[in-house]
GROMACS .gro file of C-alpha atoms in nm:
model
  191
    1MET     CA    1   3.495   2.714  -3.345
    2LEU     CA    2   3.534   2.398  -3.140
    3ILE     CA    3   3.633   2.393  -2.774
    4ARG     CA    4   3.883   2.121  -2.861
    5ASP     CA    5   4.072   2.366  -3.085
    6VAL     CA    6   4.093   2.623  -2.804
    7LEU     CA    7   4.227   2.360  -2.563
    8ILE     CA    8   4.484   2.236  -2.814
    9LEU     CA    9   4.600   2.593  -2.878
   10ALA     CA   10   4.630   2.648  -2.501
   11ALA     CA   11   4.830   2.327  -2.455
   12GLU     CA   12   5.064   2.423  -2.738
   13SER     CA   13   5.105   2.770  -2.589
   14LEU     CA   14   5.218   2.600  -2.270
   15GLY     CA   15   5.470   2.400  -2.476
   16ARG     CA   16   5.294   2.076  -2.391
   17THR     CA   17   5.266   1.864  -2.706
   18ASP     CA   18   5.187   1.562  -2.488
   19LEU     CA   19   4.885   1.745  -2.350
   20SER     CA   20   4.764   1.845  -2.698
   21ALA     CA   21   4.788   1.476  -2.802
   22SER     CA   22   4.589   1.384  -2.490
   23ILE     CA   23   4.322   1.641  -2.585
   24ARG     CA   24   4.296   1.495  -2.935
   25SER     CA   25   4.250   1.143  -2.797
   26ALA     CA   26   3.996   1.266  -2.538
   27TYR     CA   27   3.805   1.439  -2.819
   28SER     CA   28   3.789   1.126  -3.032
   29ALA     CA   29   3.682   0.921  -2.726
   30ALA     CA   30   3.411   1.176  -2.645
   31VAL     CA   31   3.280   1.171  -3.001
   32SER     CA   32   3.279   0.791  -3.034
   33SER     CA   33   3.165   0.680  -2.688
   34GLY     CA   34   3.063   0.995  -2.500
   35THR     CA   35   3.331   0.961  -2.231
   36VAL     CA   36   3.430   1.256  -2.016
   37PRO     CA   37   3.796   1.367  -2.022
   38ALA     CA   38   4.015   1.305  -1.719
   39GLY     CA   39   4.347   1.429  -1.582
   40GLU     CA   40   4.503   1.744  -1.720
   41THR     CA   41   4.256   1.753  -2.008
   42ALA     CA   42   3.973   1.786  -1.755
   43VAL     CA   43   4.167   2.063  -1.580
   44LEU     CA   44   4.205   2.253  -1.909
   45LEU     CA   45   3.833   2.206  -1.978
   46ARG     CA   46   3.752   2.347  -1.632
   47CYS     CA   47   3.982   2.644  -1.705
   48TYR     CA   48   3.801   2.696  -2.035
   49ARG     CA   49   3.470   2.704  -1.846
   50LEU     CA   50   3.602   2.977  -1.617
   51VAL     CA   51   3.724   3.188  -1.909
   52GLU     CA   52   3.403   3.139  -2.109
   53ASN     CA   53   3.196   3.251  -1.810
   54GLU     CA   54   3.421   3.553  -1.752
   55VAL     CA   55   3.391   3.668  -2.111
   56ALA     CA   56   3.015   3.603  -2.122
   57LEU     CA   57   2.936   3.772  -1.791
   58ASP     CA   58   3.183   4.061  -1.793
   59HIS     CA   59   3.275   4.148  -2.151
   60LEU     CA   60   3.042   4.010  -2.420
   61PRO     CA   61   2.700   3.911  -2.279
   62LEU     CA   62   2.520   3.631  -2.458
   63LYS     CA   63   2.171   3.751  -2.548
   64ALA     CA   64   1.852   3.563  -2.619
   65GLU     CA   65   1.496   3.657  -2.707
   66GLU     CA   66   1.197   3.432  -2.641
   67ARG     CA   67   0.822   3.451  -2.677
   68MET     CA   68   0.656   3.319  -2.363
   69THR     CA   69   0.312   3.308  -2.205
   70PRO     CA   70   0.298   3.398  -1.835
   71SER     CA   71   0.114   3.182  -1.586
   72GLU     CA   72  -0.083   3.394  -1.339
   73GLY     CA   73   0.137   3.694  -1.424
   74TYR     CA   74   0.464   3.509  -1.361
   75LEU     CA   75   0.739   3.362  -1.581
   76ALA     CA   76   0.952   3.098  -1.408
   77PHE     CA   77   1.322   3.110  -1.492
   78THR     CA   78   1.316   2.732  -1.535
   79ASP     CA   79   1.088   2.782  -1.838
   80PHE     CA   80   1.355   2.985  -2.022
   81SER     CA   81   1.571   2.810  -2.281
   82TYR     CA   82   1.887   2.931  -2.106
   83PRO     CA   83   1.942   3.025  -1.742
   84PRO     CA   84   1.897   3.404  -1.740
   85VAL     CA   85   2.153   3.635  -1.581
   86ASP     CA   86   1.983   3.967  -1.650
   87VAL     CA   87   1.643   4.050  -1.800
   88ILE     CA   88   1.687   4.340  -2.040
   89GLU     CA   89   1.336   4.399  -2.166
   90VAL     CA   90   0.986   4.253  -2.172
   91CYS     CA   91   0.753   4.356  -2.456
   92ASP     CA   92   0.407   4.261  -2.567
   93PRO     CA   93   0.375   4.119  -2.921
   94SER     CA   94   0.315   4.468  -3.064
   95GLY     CA   95   0.653   4.585  -2.928
   96ARG     CA   96   0.530   4.798  -2.639
   97ASN     CA   97   0.738   4.767  -2.321
   98THR     CA   98   0.578   4.587  -2.028
   99GLU     CA   99   0.675   4.662  -1.670
  100PHE     CA  100   0.822   4.370  -1.477
  101GLU     CA  101   0.984   4.285  -1.147
  102VAL     CA  102   1.262   4.028  -1.103
  103PHE     CA  103   1.250   3.776  -0.818
  104PRO     CA  104   1.507   3.503  -0.741
  105ALA     CA  105   1.322   3.226  -0.925
  106ARG     CA  106   1.078   3.407  -1.150
  107LEU     CA  107   0.974   3.724  -1.326
  108ARG     CA  108   0.649   3.904  -1.235
  109LEU     CA  109   0.467   4.108  -1.495
  110LYS     CA  110   0.290   4.411  -1.347
  111GLU     CA  111   0.022   4.411  -1.617
  112PRO     CA  112  -0.119   4.068  -1.699
  113THR     CA  113  -0.110   4.011  -2.074
  114GLY     CA  114  -0.110   3.723  -2.317
  115SER     CA  115   0.222   3.627  -2.462
  116VAL     CA  116   0.530   3.848  -2.419
  117VAL     CA  117   0.873   3.870  -2.576
  118VAL     CA  118   1.154   3.854  -2.320
  119LYS     CA  119   1.504   3.978  -2.404
  120TYR     CA  120   1.770   3.862  -2.160
  121THR     CA  121   2.135   3.772  -2.115
  122TYR     CA  122   2.241   3.425  -2.007
  123ALA     CA  123   2.538   3.225  -1.888
  124PRO     CA  124   2.688   2.969  -2.125
  125GLU     CA  125   2.604   2.603  -2.080
  126GLU     CA  126   2.849   2.354  -1.930
  127PRO     CA  127   3.109   2.295  -2.203
  128THR     CA  128   3.206   1.956  -2.338
  129ILE     CA  129   3.527   1.886  -2.524
  130ASP     CA  130   3.333   1.804  -2.841
  131GLY     CA  131   3.112   2.115  -2.821
  132GLU     CA  132   3.135   2.455  -2.983
  133THR     CA  133   3.224   2.781  -2.811
  134ALA     CA  134   2.936   3.006  -2.712
  135PHE     CA  135   3.077   3.307  -2.898
  136SER     CA  136   3.082   3.437  -3.252
  137ASP     CA  137   3.397   3.515  -3.447
  138LYS     CA  138   3.454   3.832  -3.246
  139VAL     CA  139   3.607   3.619  -2.970
  140SER     CA  140   3.895   3.428  -3.128
  141ALA     CA  141   4.038   3.093  -3.026
  142ARG     CA  142   4.365   3.271  -2.949
  143LEU     CA  143   4.196   3.508  -2.702
  144LEU     CA  144   4.022   3.220  -2.524
  145ALA     CA  145   4.345   3.014  -2.522
  146PHE     CA  146   4.530   3.301  -2.351
  147GLY     CA  147   4.268   3.299  -2.077
  148VAL     CA  148   4.280   2.919  -2.045
  149VAL     CA  149   4.660   2.926  -2.008
  150ARG     CA  150   4.629   3.197  -1.743
  151GLU     CA  151   4.375   2.995  -1.542
  152TYR     CA  152   4.579   2.675  -1.582
  153LEU     CA  153   4.894   2.843  -1.451
  154LEU     CA  154   4.703   3.000  -1.161
  155SER     CA  155   4.560   2.663  -1.062
  156ALA     CA  156   4.911   2.514  -1.075
  157GLY     CA  157   5.047   2.788  -0.847
  158ARG     CA  158   5.275   2.938  -1.113
  159TYR     CA  159   5.179   3.298  -1.038
  160ALA     CA  160   5.462   3.482  -1.216
  161GLU     CA  161   5.389   3.303  -1.544
  162ALA     CA  162   5.016   3.354  -1.493
  163ALA     CA  163   5.073   3.730  -1.462
  164VAL     CA  164   5.243   3.732  -1.804
  165TRP     CA  165   4.953   3.543  -1.962
  166ASP     CA  166   4.704   3.768  -1.785
  167THR     CA  167   4.864   4.065  -1.958
  168LYS     CA  168   4.838   3.889  -2.294
  169TYR     CA  169   4.476   3.799  -2.224
  170THR     CA  170   4.372   4.152  -2.125
  171GLU     CA  171   4.554   4.296  -2.428
  172ALA     CA  172   4.369   4.049  -2.653
  173LEU     CA  173   4.039   4.155  -2.493
  174ARG     CA  174   4.130   4.519  -2.553
  175ALA     CA  175   4.226   4.450  -2.915
  176ALA     CA  176   3.893   4.275  -2.972
  177GLY     CA  177   3.712   4.574  -2.824
  178LEU     CA  178   3.582   4.376  -2.527
  179SER     CA  179   3.774   4.520  -2.236
  180ARG     CA  180   3.592   4.715  -1.969
  181ARG     CA  181   3.710   5.063  -1.900
  182LYS     CA  182   3.821   5.138  -1.550
  183LEU     CA  183   3.582   5.366  -1.373
  184CYS     CA  184   3.734   5.658  -1.193
  185VAL     CA  185   3.600   5.961  -1.016
  186ARG     CA  186   3.780   6.287  -1.070
  187ALA     CA  187   3.928   6.449  -0.763
  188ARG     CA  188   3.737   6.737  -0.612
  189ARG     CA  189   3.919   7.066  -0.606
  190TRP     CA  190   3.863   7.359  -0.381
  191VAL     CA  191   3.818   7.691  -0.549
   0.00000   0.00000   0.00000
């Protein structure tokens, strides 16, 4: 699904047909000449970025797997295809787990080996209006549009309306099976 479609759906949810027309023209300008959107279209794109990051970091992590060769027992995060958020597992080519330690800019393998397979989660790339969303069909355009509308209204200072859209957004996350359960600790009772 295209980011443009999510932004148009969000603009129409706001009742702003002028904004959806502006998004369509910004999309065609981006495709033909590579220009960056401006004005309210840029604000909606920034709101989309916030929602995409929230979903990717809190609800549905984007996962990648790469085969890499360490240099002196280290793997620099700049060598990864995507900027890693969390390293899940490091295995040797036969599938046996390898111990590792995470540092701010690199990953240290405790046992020097040849190539390794690294499984990790990552943050989505900076979106463009002519790009595709980072998610599969499990995250619908409607769900993302609800989040975009919420962020747009928050940035405009329309807090009461944003609260309504926040409820719609969290319900859509719950319906998609992506919501996080609230953690609670049971009260202690004296016997």
